[in-house]
Coordinates of C-alpha atoms and ligand atoms in Angstrom, one line a residue:
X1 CA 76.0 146.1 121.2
X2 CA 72.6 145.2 122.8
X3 CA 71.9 146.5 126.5
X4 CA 71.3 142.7 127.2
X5 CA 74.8 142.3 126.5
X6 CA 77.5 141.6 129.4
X7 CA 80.7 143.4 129.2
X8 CA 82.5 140.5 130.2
X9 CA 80.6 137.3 129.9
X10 CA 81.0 134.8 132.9
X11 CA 81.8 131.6 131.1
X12 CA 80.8 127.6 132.0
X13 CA 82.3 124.6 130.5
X14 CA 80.4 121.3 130.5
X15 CA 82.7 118.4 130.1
X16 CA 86.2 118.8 131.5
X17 CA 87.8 116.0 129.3
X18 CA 90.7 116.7 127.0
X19 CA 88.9 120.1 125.7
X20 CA 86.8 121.0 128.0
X21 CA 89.6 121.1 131.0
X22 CA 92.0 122.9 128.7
X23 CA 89.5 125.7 127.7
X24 CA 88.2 126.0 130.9
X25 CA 92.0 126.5 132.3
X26 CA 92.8 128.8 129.6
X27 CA 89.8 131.0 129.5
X28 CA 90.6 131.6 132.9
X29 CA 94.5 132.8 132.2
X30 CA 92.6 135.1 130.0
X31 CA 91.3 136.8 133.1
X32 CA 87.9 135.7 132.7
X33 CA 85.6 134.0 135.8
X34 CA 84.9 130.5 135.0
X35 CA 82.9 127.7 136.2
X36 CA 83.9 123.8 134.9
X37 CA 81.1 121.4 135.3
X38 CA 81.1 117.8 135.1
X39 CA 79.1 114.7 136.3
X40 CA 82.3 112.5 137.0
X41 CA 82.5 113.9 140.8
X42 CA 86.4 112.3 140.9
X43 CA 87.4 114.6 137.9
X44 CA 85.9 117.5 139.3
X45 CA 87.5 116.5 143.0
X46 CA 90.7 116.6 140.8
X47 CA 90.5 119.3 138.9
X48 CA 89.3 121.8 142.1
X49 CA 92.4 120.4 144.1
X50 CA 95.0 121.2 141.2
X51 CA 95.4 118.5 139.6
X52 CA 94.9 117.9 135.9
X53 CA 93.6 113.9 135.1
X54 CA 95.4 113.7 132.0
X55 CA 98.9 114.9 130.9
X56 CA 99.3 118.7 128.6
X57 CA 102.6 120.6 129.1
X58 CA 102.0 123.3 131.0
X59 CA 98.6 123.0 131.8
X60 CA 98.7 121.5 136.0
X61 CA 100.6 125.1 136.4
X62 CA 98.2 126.7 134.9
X63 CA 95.3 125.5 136.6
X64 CA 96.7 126.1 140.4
X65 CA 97.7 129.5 139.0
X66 CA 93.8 130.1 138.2
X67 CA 92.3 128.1 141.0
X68 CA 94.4 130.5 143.6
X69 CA 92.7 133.6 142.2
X70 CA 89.2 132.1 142.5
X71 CA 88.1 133.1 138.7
X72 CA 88.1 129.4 138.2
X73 CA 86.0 126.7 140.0
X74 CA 84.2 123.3 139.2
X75 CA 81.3 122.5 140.2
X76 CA 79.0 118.8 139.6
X77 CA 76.0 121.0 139.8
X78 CA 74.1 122.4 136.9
X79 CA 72.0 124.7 138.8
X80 CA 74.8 125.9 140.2
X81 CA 76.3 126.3 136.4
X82 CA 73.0 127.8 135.1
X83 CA 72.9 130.5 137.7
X84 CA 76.7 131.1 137.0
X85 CA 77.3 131.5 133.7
X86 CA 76.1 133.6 130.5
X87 CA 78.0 131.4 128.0
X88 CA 77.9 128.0 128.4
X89 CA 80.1 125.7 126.3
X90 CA 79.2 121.8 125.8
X91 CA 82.7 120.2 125.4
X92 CA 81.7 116.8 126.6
X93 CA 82.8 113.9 124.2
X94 CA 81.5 112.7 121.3
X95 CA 82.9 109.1 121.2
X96 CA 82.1 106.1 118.5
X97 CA 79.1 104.2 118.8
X98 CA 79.9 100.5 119.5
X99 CA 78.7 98.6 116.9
X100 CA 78.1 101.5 114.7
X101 CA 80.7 104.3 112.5
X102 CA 78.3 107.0 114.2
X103 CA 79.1 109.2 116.6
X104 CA 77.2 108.6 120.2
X105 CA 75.4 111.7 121.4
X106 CA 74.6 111.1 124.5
X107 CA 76.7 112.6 126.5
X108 CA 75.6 115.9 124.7
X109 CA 71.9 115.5 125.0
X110 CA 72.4 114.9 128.4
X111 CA 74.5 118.0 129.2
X112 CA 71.4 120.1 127.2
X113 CA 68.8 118.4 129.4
X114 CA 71.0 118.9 132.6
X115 CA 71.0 122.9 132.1
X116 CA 67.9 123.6 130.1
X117 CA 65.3 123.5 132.8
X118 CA 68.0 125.4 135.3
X119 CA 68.5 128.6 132.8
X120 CA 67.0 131.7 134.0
X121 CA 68.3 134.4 132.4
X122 CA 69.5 134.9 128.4
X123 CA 72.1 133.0 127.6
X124 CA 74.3 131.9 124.9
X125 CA 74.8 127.7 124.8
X126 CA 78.0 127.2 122.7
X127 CA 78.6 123.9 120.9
X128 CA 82.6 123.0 120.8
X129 CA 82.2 118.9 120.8
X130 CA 82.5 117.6 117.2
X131 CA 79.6 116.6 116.4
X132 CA 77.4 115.4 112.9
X133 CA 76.1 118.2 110.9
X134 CA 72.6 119.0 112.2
X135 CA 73.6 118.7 115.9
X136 CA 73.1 122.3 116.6
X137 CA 69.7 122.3 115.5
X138 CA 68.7 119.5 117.7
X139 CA 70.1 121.4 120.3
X140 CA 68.1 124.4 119.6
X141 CA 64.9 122.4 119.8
X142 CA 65.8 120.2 122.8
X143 CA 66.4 124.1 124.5
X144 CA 63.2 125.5 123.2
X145 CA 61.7 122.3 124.7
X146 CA 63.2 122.4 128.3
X147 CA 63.8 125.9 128.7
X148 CA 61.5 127.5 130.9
X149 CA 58.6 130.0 128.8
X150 CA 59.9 133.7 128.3
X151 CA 63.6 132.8 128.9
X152 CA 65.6 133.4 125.6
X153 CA 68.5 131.2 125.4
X154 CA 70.5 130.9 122.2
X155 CA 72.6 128.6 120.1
X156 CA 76.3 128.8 118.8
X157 CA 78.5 126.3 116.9
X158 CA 82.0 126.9 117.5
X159 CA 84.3 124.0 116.5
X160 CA 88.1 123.5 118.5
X161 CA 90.8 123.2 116.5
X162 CA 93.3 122.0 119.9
X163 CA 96.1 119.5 119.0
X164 CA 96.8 117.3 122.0
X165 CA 100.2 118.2 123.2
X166 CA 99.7 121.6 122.2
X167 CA 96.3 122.0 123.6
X168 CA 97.3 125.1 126.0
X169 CA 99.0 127.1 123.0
X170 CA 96.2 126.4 120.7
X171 CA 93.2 127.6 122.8
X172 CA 95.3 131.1 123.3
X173 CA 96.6 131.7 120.0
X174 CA 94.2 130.0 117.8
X175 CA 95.2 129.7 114.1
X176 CA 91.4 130.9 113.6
X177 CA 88.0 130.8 115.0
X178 CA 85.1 129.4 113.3
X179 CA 81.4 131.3 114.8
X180 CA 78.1 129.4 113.4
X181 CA 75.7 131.7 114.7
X182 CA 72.1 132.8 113.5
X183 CA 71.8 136.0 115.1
X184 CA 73.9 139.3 115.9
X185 CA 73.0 138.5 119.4
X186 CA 74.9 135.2 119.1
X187 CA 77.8 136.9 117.1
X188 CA 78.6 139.7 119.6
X189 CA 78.4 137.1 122.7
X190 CA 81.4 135.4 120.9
X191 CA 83.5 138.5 120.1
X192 CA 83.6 139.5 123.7
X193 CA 83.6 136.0 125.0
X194 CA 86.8 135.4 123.3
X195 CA 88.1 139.1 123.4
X196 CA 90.6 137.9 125.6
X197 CA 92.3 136.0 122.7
X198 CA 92.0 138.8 120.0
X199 CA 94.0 141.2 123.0
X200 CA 96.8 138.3 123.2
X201 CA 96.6 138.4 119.3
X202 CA 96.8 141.9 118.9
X203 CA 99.6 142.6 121.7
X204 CA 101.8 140.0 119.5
X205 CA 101.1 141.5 116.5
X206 CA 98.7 138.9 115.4
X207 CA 95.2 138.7 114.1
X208 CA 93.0 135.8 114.9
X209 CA 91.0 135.5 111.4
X210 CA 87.4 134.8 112.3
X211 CA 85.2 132.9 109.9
X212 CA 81.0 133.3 110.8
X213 CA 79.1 130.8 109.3
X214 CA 75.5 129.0 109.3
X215 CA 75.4 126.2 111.8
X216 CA 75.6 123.3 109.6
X217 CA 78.9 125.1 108.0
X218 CA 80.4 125.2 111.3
X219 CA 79.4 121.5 112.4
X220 CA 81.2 121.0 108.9
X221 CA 84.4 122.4 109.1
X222 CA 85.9 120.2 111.9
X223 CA 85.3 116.9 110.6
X224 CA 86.1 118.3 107.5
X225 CA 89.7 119.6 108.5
X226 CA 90.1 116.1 110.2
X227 CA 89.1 114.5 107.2
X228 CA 91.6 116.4 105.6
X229 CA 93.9 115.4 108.2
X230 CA 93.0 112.1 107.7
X231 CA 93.8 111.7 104.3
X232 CA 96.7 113.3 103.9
X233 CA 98.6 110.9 106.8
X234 CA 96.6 107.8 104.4
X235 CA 98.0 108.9 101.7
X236 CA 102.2 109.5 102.5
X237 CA 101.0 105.8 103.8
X238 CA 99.8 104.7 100.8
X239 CA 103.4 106.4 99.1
X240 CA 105.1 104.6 102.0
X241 CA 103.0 100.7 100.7
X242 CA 104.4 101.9 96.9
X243 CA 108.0 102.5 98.4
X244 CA 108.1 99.3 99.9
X245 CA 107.3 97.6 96.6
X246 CA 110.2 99.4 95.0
X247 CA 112.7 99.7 96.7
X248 CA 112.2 104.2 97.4
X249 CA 112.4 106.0 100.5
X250 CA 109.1 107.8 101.8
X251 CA 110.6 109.9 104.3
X252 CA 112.7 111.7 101.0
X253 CA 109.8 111.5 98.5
X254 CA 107.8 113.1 101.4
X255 CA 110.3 116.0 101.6
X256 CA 110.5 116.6 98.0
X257 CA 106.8 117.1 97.2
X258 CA 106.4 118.9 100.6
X259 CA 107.9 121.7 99.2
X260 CA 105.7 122.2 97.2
X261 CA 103.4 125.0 99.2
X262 CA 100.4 124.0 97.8
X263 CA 100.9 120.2 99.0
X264 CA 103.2 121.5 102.0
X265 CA 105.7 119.2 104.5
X266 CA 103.0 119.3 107.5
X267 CA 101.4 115.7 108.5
X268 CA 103.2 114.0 105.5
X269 CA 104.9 111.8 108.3
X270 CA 105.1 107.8 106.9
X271 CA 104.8 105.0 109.8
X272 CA 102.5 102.6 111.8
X273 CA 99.2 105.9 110.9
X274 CA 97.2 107.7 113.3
X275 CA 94.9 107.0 116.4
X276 CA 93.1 109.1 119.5
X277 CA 90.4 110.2 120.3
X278 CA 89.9 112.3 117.1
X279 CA 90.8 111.6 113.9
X280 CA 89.8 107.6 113.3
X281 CA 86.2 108.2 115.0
X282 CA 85.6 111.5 112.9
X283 CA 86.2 109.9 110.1
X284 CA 84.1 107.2 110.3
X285 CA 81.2 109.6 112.2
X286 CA 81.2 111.8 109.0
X287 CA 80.9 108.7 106.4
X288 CA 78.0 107.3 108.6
X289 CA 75.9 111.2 108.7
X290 CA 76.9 111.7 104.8
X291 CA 75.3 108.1 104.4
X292 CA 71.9 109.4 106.3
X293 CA 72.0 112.8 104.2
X294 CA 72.1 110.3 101.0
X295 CA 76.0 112.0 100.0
X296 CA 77.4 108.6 101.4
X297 CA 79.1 108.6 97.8
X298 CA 81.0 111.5 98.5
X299 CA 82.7 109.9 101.2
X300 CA 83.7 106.6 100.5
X301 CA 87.5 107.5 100.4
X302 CA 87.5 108.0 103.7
X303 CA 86.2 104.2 104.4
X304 CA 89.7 103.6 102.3
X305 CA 92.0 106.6 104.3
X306 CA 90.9 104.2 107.3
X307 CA 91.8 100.5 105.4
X308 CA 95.1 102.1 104.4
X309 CA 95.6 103.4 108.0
X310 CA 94.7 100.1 109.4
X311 CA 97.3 98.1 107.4
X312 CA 99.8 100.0 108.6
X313 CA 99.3 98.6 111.7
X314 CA 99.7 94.7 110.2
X315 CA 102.3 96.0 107.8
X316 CA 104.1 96.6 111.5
X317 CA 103.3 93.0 112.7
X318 CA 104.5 91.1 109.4
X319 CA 107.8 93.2 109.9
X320 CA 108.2 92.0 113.2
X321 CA 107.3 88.5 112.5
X322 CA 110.2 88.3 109.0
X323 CA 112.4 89.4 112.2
X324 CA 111.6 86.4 114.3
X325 CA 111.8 84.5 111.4
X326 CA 108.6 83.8 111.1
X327 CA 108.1 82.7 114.5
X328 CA 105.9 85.2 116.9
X329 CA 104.6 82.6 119.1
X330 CA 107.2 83.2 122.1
X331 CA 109.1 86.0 120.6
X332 CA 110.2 88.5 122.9
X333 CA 109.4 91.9 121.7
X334 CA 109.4 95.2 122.9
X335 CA 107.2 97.8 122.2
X336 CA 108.4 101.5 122.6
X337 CA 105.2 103.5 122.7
X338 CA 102.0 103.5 123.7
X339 CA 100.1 106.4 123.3
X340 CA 98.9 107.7 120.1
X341 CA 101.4 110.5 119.7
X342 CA 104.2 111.7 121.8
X343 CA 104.2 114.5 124.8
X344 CA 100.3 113.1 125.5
X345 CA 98.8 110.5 127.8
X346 CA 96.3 109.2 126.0
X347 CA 96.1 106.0 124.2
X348 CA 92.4 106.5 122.6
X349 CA 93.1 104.1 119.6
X350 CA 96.7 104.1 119.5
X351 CA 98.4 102.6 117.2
X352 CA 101.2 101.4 119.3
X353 CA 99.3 99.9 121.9
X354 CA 96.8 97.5 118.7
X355 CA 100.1 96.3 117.3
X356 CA 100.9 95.3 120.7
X357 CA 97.7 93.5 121.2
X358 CA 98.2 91.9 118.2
X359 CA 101.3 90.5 119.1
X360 CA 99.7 89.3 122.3
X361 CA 97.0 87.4 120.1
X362 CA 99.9 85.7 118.8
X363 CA 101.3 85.1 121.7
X364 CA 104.7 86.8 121.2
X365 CA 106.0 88.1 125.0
X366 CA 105.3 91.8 124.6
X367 CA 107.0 94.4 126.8
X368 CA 105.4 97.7 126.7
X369 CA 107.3 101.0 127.8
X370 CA 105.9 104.4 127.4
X371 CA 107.0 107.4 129.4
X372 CA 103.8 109.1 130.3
X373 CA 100.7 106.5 128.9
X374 CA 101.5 103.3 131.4
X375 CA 98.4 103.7 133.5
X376 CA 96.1 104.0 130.5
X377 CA 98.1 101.6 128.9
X378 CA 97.7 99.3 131.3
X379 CA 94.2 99.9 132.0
X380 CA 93.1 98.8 128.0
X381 CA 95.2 95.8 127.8
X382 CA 96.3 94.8 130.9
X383 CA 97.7 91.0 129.3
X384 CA 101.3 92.6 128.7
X385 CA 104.2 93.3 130.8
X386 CA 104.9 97.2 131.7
X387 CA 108.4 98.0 131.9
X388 CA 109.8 101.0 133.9
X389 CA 112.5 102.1 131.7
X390 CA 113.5 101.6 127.3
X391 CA 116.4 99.8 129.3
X392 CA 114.2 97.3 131.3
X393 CA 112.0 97.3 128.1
X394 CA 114.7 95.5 125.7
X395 CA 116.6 93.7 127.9
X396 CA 116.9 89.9 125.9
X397 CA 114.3 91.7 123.0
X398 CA 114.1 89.4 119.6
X399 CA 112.7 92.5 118.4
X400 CA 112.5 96.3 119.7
X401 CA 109.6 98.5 117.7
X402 CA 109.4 102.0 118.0
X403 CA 106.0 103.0 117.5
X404 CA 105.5 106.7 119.5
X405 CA 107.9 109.3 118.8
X406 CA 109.1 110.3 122.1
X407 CA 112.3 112.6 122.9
X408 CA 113.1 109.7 125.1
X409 CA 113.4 107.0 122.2
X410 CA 114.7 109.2 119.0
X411 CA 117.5 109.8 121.6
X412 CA 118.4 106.8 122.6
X413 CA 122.0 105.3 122.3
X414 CA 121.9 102.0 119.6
X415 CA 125.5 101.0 121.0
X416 CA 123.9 100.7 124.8
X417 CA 120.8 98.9 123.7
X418 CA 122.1 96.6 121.8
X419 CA 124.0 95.1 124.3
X420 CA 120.9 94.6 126.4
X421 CA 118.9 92.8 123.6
X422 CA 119.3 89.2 122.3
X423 CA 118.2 90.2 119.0
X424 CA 119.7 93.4 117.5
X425 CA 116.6 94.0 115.3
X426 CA 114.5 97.1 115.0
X427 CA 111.4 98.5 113.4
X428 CA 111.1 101.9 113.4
X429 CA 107.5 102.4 113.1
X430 CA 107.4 106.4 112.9
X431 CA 110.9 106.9 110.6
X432 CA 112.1 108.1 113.8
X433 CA 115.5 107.1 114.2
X434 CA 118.3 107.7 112.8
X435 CA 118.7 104.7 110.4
X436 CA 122.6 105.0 109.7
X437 CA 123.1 105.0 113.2
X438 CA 121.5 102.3 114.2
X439 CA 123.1 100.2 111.8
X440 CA 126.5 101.3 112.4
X441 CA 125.7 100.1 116.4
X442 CA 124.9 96.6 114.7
X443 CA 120.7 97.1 114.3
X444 CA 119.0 95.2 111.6
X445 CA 117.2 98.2 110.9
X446 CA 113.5 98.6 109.4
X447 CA 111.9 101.7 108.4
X448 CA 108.2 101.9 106.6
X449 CA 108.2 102.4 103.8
X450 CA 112.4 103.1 103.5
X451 CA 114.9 100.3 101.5
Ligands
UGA501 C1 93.6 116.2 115.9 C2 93.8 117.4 115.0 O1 95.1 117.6 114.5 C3 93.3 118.7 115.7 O2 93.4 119.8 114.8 C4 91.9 118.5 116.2 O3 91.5 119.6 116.9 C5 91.9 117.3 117.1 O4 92.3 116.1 116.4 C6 90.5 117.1 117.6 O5 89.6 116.8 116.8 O6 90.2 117.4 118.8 P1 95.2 115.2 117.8 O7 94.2 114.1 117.9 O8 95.6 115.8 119.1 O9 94.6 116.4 116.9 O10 96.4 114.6 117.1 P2 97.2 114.9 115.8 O11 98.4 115.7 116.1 O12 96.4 115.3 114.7 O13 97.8 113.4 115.4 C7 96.8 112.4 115.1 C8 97.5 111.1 114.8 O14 98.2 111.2 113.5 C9 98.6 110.7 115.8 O15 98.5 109.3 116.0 C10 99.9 111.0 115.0 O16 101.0 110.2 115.4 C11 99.5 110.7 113.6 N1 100.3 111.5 112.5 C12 100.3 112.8 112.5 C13 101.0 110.7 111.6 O17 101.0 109.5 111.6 N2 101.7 111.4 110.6 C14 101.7 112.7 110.6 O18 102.4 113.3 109.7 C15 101.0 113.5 111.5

C-alpha cells in the first residue's frame, strides 16, 4: 500500500437522498467517521437532529445510534466536506429529464463543481449515482479542470445495488461490489474504504465477491442489472396479457418455470408492473445513451419492457371499469396502495398512485389509503381523498383495488370488509390475496392475469 494511503479513510457523502442517507448511516455503523453533505439545508437540519426524511426499517435507529458517537455529521458546506474527507461519494440523483428518456445530470455536475475547487489534499471522488456510460470520464475532466494545480484527486465508479426496503441490509452485506477504477491507487482506497464490510462478511462466514472493472464497465453494470430487472417483471407481464386471453393462471405458470435455476422464482411476480425512482427511468436513460453511442438497436426491447409495463396499468383501469359496469364516471373506488412497493415511502412513479390518477381523469370518486406513502401521496396528486384506515378506505366502495402489497392489506379480513363496501368487488393488482378466500367472503374477485 502506498505511504499516501490512509489507514482508515474518512468518508463524505454528497446527496443524502434514498442512497446517499443510507450509506452515509451505514458506513458510520461500520465504525467509520463520516460527513453527509447536502444543499437541501431542511434535509440536513433533519438528518443532524435524528430524523431520517424518508421511511427504511431500521434506519432512524441507526442514525441516532451514530449521530450520538459523533463519527457521523452533515454538513451544507463543501469546504467543510473537502477539508473532511479522503473519499468522497456523489450519491446525488440522477432523475429523468422532462421532455426527454435521458437522464438529467445536473445535480452531479453540480456536486463535482461544488468540491473541486475546495480539495486540497489527494483524494479519491467515488461515483455511486447511476449514471450513462461515460459519466465518469466527464467527471474526471470537470476535476482536472476545477481542481487546484499539483493536487491529485482521483476517480472511481462504484455502482449501488440497495433495494428500497432493504436498503440498510444491502449496504452491509452486499451481494457484491463492483470497483471501476484506473489505477492501483484508486483500487486500494476502495478495499480499505469498504473493509468494514469484508470484516462483517468474513465474521459471518461470508465473502463479498468483488468485480474491478474499467469505468465504462462499471457505469454499465447497473443499468444493465436494472434492465435485467426490468425485463424480467415485463415479461411474467406479458405471460400474465397471454393468461388472460386463455383462460391460465400466471401466478402457477410463474412458479413452474421458476424452478428452473437458470430462469429462477425471484421478480417473476405478475400485477399492475413496476415504478420508483429506479427502474422505469434507467430504462429509458439507457435506450436514450445507446441511441447517442449509435447501439440504439440493441435496445429497443426495453422501449417495449416499458409499453408492456405501462398497460398494466390500463389493463388495471378496464378491470375496474367491467366492475362498474362500464360506468367510472362517479364510481366509488378505493385504492389500497400508493407507493411503489411495500415497507417504503416513496411513490416515485408508482403504479398505484397513475391508476389512481387515471381514475380521477375519469372522474370515478377515488379513495386512496397507504400505510406509510400519504404525505407523498398527497403531495403528487392532491385531487383524491386520503383515507386514514383500509376500513375508512372501502366504506360504500363500488370497487376496492389492491395495488401495493402491504402486510396490512394481504391480511385483511374479506368477511369484515365486505360489509363496509356497497360493491363486493375486488381487483387484486399484485396476486396478493388470497383469491379463494375472498370469494368465499362474497368478493367478485380479479386477479391479473389468473381465470
Ligand atoms: C431497484 C433494484 O431492485 C435495485 O437492485 C437497485 O439498486 C435499485 O432499483 C436502484 O437502482 O437504486 P427498488 O427500486 O428499490 O430497487 O425496487 P425493486 O424491489 O426492484 O422493485 C421495483 C418495482 O418492481 C416495484 O414497483 C415492485 O413492485 C415491482 N416488482 C418487483 C414487480 O412488479 N414484480 C416483481 O416480481 C418484483
Amino acid at each position: 500500500m502506498s505511504v499516501t494511503t490512509p489507514q482508515r479513510p474518512r468518508l463524505t457523502i454528497l446527496g443524502t437522498g434514498y442512497l446517499g442517507a443510507t450509506h452515509a448511516i451505514s458506513m458510520a455503523e461500520l465504525g467509520y467517521e463520516v460527513m453527509g453533505f447536502d444543499v437541501d439545508e431542511a434535509k440536513i437540519a433533519k438528518l443532524a437532529d435524528g430524523q431520517v426524511p424518508f421511511h427504511e426499517p431500521g434506519l432512524d435507529e441507526m442514525l441516532r445510534r451514530n449521530l450520538a458517537t459523533g463519527r457521523l455529521t452533515f454538513s451544507t458546506d463543501y469546504a467543510e466536506v473537502a477539508a473532511f474527507g479522503d473519499v468522497h461519494f456523489i450519491c446525488v440523483g440522477t432523475p429523468q429529464k422532462q421532455g426527454s428518456l435521458a437522464a438529467d445530470m445536473r445535480y452531479v455536475e453540480s456536486a463535482v463543481l461544488g468540491l473541486a475547487p475546495h480539495l486540497t489534499r489527494r483524494s479519491l471522488v467515488v461515483g455511486k449515482s447511476t449514471v450513462p456510460v461515460g459519466t465518469a470520464e466527464w467527471v474526471e475532466q470537470l476535476l482536472q479542470d476545477h481542481v487546484a494545480p499539483g493536487i491529485e484527486v482521483e476517480v472511481a465508479w462504484n455502482p449501488e445495488f440497495l433495494r428500497e426496503g432493504f436498503a440498510v441490509e444491502d449496504t452491509l452485506r452486499p451481494d457484491r461490489l463492483v470497483f471501476g477504477v484506473k489505477s492501483d491507487w484508486a483500487r486500494e482506497m476502495l478495499d480499505i474504504t469498504y473493509k468494514g464490510v469484508f470484516e462483517l462478511a468474513s465474521s459471518e462466514d461470508r465473502e463479498v465477491p468483488v468485480v474491478v472493472t474499467d469505468f465504462a464497465t462499471a457505469e454499465l453494470v447497473k443499468v444493465s442489472a436494472n434492465s435485467y430487472l426490468a425485463t424480467k417483471i415485463s415479461f411474467i407481464n406479458a405471460m400474465a396479457e397471454v393468461c388472460d386471453a386463455a383462460g391460465a393462471d400466471v401466478t402457477q405458470l410463474a412458479r413452474a418455470i421458476g424452478y428452473d435455476v437458470r430462469i429462477g422464482n425471484k421478480f417473476l411476480r405478475a400485477g399492475v408492473g413496476f415504478g420508483g425512482g429506479c427502474l422505469p427511468k434507467d430504462i429509458r436513460a439507457f435506450q436514450a445513451r445507446a441511441q447517442e453511442l449509435g447501439v440504439g438497436d440493441a435496445l429497443t426491447f426495453l422501449s417495449e419492457v416499458d409499453k408492456i409495463n405501462t398497460r398494466r396499468r390500463e389493463h388495471v383501469l378496464e378491470l375496474t371499469r367491467e366492475f362498474a359496469e362500464g360506468q367510472l364516471d362517479g364510481a366509488k373506488v378505493t385504492v389500497l396502495g400508493a407507493t411503489f412497493k411495500p415497507n417504503s415511502d416513496d411513490v416515485r412513479d408508482s403504479p398505484a398512485l397513475a391508476v389512481a390518477r387515471m381514475l380521477h381523469d375519469e372522474n370515478a370518486v377515488v379513495s386512496v389509503y397507504d400505510p406509510e406513502g400519504t404525505d407523498n401521496a398527497r403531495r403528487e396528486l392532491p385531487d383524491v381523498q386520503y383515507a386514514v384506515s383500509i376500513s375508512d378506505a372501502v366504506a360504500g366502495a363500488d370497487v376496492v383495488l389492491v395495488l401495493t402489497e402491504w402486510e396490512e392489506f394481504r391480511h385483511a379480513d374479506p368477511v369484515v370488509l365486505a360489509k363496509l363496501v356497497s360493491h363486493a368487488n375486488v381487483v387484486d393488482g399484485r396476486n396478493c390475496l388470497d383469491a379463494a378466500r375472498w370469494r368465499a367472503a362474497g368478493w367478485n374477485y380479479r386477479g391479473l392475469g389468473r381465470p
